[in-house]
Tab-separated table of N, CA and C in Angstrom:
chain	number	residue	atom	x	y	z
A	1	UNK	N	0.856	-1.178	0.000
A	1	UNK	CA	0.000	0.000	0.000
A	1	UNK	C	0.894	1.230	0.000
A	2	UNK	N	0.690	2.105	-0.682
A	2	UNK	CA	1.282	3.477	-0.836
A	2	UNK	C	0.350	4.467	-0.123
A	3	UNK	N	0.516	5.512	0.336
A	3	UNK	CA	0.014	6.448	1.323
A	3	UNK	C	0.935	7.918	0.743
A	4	UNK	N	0.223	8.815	0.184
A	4	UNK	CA	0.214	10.288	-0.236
A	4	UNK	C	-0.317	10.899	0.432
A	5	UNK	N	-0.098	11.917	0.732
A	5	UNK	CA	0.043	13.516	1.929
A	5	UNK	C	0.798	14.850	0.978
A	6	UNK	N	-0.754	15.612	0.105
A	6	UNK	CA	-0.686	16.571	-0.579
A	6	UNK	C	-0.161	17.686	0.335
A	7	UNK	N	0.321	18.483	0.735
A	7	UNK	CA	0.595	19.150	1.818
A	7	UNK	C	0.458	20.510	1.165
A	8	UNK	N	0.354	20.864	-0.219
A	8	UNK	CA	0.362	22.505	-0.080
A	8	UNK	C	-1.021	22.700	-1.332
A	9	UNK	N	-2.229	21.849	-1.064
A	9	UNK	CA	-2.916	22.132	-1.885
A	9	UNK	C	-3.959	23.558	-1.853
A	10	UNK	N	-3.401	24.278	-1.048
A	10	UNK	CA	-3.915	25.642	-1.207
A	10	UNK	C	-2.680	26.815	-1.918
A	11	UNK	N	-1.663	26.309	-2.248
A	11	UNK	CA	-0.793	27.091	-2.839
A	11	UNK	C	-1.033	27.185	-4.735
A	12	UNK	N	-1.083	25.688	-4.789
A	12	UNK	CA	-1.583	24.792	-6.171
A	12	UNK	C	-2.661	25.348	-6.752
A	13	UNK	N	-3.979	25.457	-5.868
A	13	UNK	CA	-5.111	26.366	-6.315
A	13	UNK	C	-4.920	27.709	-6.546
A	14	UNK	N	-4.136	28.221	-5.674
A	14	UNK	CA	-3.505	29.569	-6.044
A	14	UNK	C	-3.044	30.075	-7.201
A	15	UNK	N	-1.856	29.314	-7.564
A	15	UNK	CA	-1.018	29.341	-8.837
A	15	UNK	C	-2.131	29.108	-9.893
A	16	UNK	N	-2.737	28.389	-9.813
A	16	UNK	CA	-4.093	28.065	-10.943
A	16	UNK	C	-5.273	29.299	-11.245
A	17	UNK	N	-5.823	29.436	-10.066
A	17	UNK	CA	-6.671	30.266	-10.413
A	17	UNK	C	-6.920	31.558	-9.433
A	18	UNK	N	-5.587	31.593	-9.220
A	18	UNK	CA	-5.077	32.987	-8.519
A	18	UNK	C	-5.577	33.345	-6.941
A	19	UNK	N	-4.682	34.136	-6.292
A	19	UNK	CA	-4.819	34.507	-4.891
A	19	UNK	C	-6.248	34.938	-4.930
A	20	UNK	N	-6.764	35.747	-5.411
A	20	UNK	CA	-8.376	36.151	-4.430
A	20	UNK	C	-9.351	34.810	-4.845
A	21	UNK	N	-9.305	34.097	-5.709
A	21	UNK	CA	-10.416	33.084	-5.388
A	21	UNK	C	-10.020	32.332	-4.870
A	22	UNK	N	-8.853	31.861	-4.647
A	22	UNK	CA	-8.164	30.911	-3.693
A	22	UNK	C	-8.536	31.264	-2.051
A	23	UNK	N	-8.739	32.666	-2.222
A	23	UNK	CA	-8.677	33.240	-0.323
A	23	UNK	C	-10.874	32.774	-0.466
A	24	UNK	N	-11.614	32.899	-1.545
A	24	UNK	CA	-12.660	32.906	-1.197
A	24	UNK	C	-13.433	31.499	-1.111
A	25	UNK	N	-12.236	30.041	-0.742
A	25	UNK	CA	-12.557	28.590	-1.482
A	25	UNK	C	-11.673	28.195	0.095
A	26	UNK	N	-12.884	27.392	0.688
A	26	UNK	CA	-12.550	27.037	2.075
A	26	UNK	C	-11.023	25.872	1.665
A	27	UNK	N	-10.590	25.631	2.533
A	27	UNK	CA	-9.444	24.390	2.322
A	27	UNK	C	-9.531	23.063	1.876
A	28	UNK	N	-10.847	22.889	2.509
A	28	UNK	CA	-11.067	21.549	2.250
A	28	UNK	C	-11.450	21.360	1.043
A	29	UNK	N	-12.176	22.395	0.162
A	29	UNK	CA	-12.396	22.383	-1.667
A	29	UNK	C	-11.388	22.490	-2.243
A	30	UNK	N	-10.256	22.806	-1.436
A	30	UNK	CA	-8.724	23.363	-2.366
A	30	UNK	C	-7.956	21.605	-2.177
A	31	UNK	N	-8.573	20.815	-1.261
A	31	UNK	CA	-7.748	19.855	-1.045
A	31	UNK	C	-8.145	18.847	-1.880
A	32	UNK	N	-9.821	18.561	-1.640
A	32	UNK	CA	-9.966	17.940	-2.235
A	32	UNK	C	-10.325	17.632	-3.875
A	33	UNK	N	-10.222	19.122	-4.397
A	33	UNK	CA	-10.001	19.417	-5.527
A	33	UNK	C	-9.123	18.925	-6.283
A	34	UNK	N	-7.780	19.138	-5.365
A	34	UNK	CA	-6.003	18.433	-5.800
A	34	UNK	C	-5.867	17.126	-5.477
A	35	UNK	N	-6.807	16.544	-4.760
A	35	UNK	CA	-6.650	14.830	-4.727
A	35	UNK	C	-7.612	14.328	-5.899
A	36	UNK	N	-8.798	15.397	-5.992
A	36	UNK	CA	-9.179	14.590	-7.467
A	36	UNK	C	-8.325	14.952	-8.830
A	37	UNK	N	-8.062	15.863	-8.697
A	37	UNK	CA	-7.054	15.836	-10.358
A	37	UNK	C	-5.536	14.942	-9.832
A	38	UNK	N	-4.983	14.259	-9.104
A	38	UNK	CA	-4.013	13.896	-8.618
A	38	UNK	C	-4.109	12.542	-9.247
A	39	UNK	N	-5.839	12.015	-8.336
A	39	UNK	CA	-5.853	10.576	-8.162
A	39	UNK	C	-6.274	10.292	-10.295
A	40	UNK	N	-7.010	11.077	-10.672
A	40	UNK	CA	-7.168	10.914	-12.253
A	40	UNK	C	-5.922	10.524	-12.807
A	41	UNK	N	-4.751	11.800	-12.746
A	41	UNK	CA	-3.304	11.115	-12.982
A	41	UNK	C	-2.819	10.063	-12.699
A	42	UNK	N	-2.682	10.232	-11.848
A	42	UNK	CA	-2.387	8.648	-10.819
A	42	UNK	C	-2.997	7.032	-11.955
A	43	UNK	N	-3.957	7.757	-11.845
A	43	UNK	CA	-5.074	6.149	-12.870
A	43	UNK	C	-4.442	6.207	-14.136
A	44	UNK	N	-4.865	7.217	-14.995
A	44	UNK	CA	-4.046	7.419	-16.376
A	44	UNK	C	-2.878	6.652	-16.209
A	45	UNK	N	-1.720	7.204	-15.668
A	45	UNK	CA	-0.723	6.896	-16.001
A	45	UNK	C	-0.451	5.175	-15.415
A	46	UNK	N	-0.767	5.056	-14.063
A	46	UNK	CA	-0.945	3.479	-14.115
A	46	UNK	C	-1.461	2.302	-14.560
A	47	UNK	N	-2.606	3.230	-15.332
A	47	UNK	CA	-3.243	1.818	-16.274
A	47	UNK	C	-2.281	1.774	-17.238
A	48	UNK	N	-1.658	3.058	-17.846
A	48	UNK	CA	-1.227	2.722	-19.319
A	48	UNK	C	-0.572	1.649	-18.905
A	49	UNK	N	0.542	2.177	-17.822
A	49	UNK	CA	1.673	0.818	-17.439
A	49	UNK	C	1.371	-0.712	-17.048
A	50	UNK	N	-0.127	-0.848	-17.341
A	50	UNK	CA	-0.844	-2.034	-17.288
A	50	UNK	C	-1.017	-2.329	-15.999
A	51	UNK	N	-1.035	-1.618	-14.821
A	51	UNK	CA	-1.067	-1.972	-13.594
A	51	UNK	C	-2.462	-2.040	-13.447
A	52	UNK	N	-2.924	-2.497	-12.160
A	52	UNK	CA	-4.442	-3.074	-12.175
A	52	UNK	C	-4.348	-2.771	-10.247
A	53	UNK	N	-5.099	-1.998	-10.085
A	53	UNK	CA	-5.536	-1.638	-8.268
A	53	UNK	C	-6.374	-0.591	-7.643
A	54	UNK	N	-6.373	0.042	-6.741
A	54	UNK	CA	-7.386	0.743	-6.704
A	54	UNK	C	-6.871	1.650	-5.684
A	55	UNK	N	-7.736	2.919	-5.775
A	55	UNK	CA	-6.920	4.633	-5.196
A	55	UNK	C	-8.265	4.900	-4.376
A	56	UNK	N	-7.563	5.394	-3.404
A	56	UNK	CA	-8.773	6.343	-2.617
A	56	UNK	C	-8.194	7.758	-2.084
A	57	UNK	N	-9.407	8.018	-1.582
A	57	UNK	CA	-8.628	9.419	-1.098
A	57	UNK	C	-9.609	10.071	0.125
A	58	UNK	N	-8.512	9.634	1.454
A	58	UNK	CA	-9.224	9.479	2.350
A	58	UNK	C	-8.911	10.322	3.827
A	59	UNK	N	-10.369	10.736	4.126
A	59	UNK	CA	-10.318	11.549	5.310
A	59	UNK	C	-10.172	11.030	6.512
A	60	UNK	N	-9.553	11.925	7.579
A	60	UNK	CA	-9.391	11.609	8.855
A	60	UNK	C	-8.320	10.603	8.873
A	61	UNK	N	-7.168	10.380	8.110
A	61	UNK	CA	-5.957	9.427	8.200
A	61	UNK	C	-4.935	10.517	8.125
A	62	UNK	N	-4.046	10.581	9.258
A	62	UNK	CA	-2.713	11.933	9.061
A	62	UNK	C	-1.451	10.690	8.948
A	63	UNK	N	-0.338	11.177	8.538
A	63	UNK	CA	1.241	11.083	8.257
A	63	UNK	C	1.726	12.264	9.194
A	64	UNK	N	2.556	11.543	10.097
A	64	UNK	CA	3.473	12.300	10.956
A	64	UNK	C	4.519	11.763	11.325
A	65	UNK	N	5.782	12.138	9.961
A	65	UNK	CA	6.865	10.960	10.087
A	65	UNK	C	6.420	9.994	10.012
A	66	UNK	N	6.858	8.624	10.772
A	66	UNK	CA	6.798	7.345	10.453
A	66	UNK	C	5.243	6.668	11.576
A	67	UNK	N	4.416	7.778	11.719
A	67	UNK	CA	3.601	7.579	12.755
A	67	UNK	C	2.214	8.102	11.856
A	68	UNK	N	1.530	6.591	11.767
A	68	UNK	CA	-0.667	6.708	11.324
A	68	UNK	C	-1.087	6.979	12.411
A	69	UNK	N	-1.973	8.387	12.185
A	69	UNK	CA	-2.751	8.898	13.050
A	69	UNK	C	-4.373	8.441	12.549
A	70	UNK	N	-5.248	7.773	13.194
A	70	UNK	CA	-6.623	7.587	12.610
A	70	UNK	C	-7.450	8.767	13.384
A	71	UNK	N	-8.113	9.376	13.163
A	71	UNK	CA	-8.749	10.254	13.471
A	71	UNK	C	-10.476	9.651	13.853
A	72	UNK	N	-11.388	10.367	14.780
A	72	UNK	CA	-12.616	9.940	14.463
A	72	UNK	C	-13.325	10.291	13.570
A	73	UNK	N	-14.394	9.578	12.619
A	73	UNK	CA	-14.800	9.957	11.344
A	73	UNK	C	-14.510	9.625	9.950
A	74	UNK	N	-13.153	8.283	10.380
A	74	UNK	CA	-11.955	8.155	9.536
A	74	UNK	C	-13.447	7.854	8.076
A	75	UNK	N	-13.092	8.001	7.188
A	75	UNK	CA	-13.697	8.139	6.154
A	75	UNK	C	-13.004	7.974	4.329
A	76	UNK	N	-13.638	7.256	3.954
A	76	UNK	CA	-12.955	7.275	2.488
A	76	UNK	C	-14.006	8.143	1.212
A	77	UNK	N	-13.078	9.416	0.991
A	77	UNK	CA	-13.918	10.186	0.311
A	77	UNK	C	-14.488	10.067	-1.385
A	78	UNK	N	-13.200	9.185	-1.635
A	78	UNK	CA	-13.619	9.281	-3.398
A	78	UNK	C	-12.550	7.452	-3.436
A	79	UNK	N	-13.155	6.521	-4.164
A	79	UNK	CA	-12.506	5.393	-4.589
A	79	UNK	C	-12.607	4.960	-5.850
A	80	UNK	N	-11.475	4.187	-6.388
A	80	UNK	CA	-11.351	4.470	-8.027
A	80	UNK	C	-10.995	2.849	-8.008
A	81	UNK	N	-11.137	2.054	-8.824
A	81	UNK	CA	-9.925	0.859	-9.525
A	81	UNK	C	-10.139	1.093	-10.240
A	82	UNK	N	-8.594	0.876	-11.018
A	82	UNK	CA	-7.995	0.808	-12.321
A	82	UNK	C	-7.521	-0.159	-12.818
């Protein structure tokens, strides 16, 4: 299992579609905005390579160093196989 931690997806929205709509787009639309165009890539490019599995993108799970934090609420927001 692989585990990704977008960490500056309010900078990303920024650069895209600039500082004032970025300041008027709560965090959590800026995040989960960048895990859906992420996880699309992600698929594209692993199917071409014929790989075969499946992506999620999921709330209430943190990365802190070498330490899973589960949170209450833990939740899986969007799931894909490819």
């Amino acid at each position: 299992m692989i585990v990704l931690k977008i960490s500056n997806s309010s900078e990303v929205v920024a650069s895209k579609v600039g500082k004032f709509l970025e300041f008027l787009t709560p965090d959590s639309v800026d995040q989960s905005a960048v895990e859906d165009q992420v996880i699309k890539k992600m698929v594209e490019n692993l199917a071409a390579e014929g790989l075969k599995g499946e992506i999620a993108s999921v709330n209430g799970l943190d990365i802190d160093g070498s330490d899973l934090a589960i949170h209450e609420g833990l939740k899986v927001r969007k799931h894909t196989t490819f």
